[in-house]
C-alpha cells in the first residue's frame, strides 16, 4: 500500500479548535465523521469554510478530514477555514512565498491567514455581564 502524503494544520476561532488532515482526493470534506453539509446547519457556513480552497482553485483536489470541538457553528467554521488555509500553505511550502502565485500570497491578500483574536470577555464580580452594571436606582 502506497503512503499518501498528508498535510496537517490547526485552526482556532473564539472557543473552537479544528484539527485539519488534508490528503489528495476528490474534494470531500468530513467534519467529525459527518459530511460537511450534514454537520453545518447553514449553506453560508459551508461556503465560508471552503473559501481558501475556492480562492486557490483546489475545490476538487483534496479530501479533508476535520476534528473540531468547542464553541458554536460560527466559531467552528472560522477555525476550520483558518486550518484549511494553513494546510494549503504547508502543501505549497516549496514555492517562493514572495511570488504572486504562491498560496501564501493569495491567502494573505484575501485575509485567510490572520487568526481572529476576538474572544468573549470574562464576567466580573458585581456586574451582570462583562461590563453591564446593575440598574441604578436613585430612590
Coordinates of C-alpha atoms in Angstrom, one line a residue, residues 5-74:
X5 CA 1.2 12.5 1.6
X6 CA -0.8 14.1 4.4
X7 CA -0.8 17.8 5.3
X8 CA -2.0 18.8 8.8
X9 CA -2.8 22.1 10.4
X10 CA -4.7 23.6 13.4
X11 CA -7.1 26.5 13.3
X12 CA -8.7 28.4 16.2
X13 CA -11.5 30.9 16.5
X14 CA -13.3 32.0 19.7
X15 CA -13.5 28.8 21.8
X16 CA -13.3 26.4 18.8
X17 CA -10.2 24.3 17.8
X18 CA -10.1 22.5 14.5
X19 CA -7.5 19.9 13.5
X20 CA -7.3 19.5 9.7
X21 CA -5.9 16.5 7.9
X22 CA -5.6 17.1 4.1
X23 CA -4.8 14.4 1.5
X24 CA -5.1 14.3 -2.2
X25 CA -8.5 13.3 -3.4
X26 CA -11.8 14.4 -4.9
X27 CA -12.9 17.4 -2.7
X28 CA -14.8 15.5 0.0
X29 CA -14.9 17.4 3.4
X30 CA -15.7 15.4 6.5
X31 CA -16.3 17.1 9.9
X32 CA -16.3 15.0 13.0
X33 CA -17.1 11.9 10.9
X34 CA -20.1 13.5 9.0
X35 CA -20.3 15.2 5.6
X36 CA -19.8 18.9 6.0
X37 CA -23.3 19.7 4.5
X38 CA -24.9 17.4 7.2
X39 CA -22.8 18.8 10.0
X40 CA -23.2 22.6 9.3
X41 CA -26.8 23.9 9.6
X42 CA -26.4 26.6 7.0
X43 CA -25.1 26.6 3.5
X44 CA -23.4 30.0 4.0
X45 CA -21.2 28.5 6.8
X46 CA -20.1 25.7 4.4
X47 CA -19.4 28.2 1.7
X48 CA -17.4 30.3 4.2
X49 CA -15.2 27.4 5.3
X50 CA -14.5 26.4 1.6
X51 CA -13.2 29.9 0.7
X52 CA -9.5 29.2 0.9
X53 CA -10.0 26.2 -1.4
X54 CA -12.1 28.3 -3.8
X55 CA -9.6 31.2 -4.0
X56 CA -6.7 28.8 -4.7
X57 CA -8.6 26.7 -7.2
X58 CA -8.4 23.5 -5.1
X59 CA -12.0 22.7 -4.5
X60 CA -11.8 19.2 -6.1
X61 CA -8.1 18.4 -5.4
X62 CA -8.1 17.4 -1.7
X63 CA -10.1 15.3 0.7
X64 CA -10.2 17.0 4.1
X65 CA -10.9 15.4 7.4
X66 CA -11.7 17.8 10.3
X67 CA -11.9 17.2 14.0
X68 CA -13.4 20.2 15.6
X69 CA -14.5 20.8 19.2
X70 CA -15.7 23.7 21.3
X71 CA -17.7 26.8 20.5
X72 CA -20.7 27.1 18.2
X73 CA -21.1 26.7 14.5
X74 CA -19.8 30.1 13.6

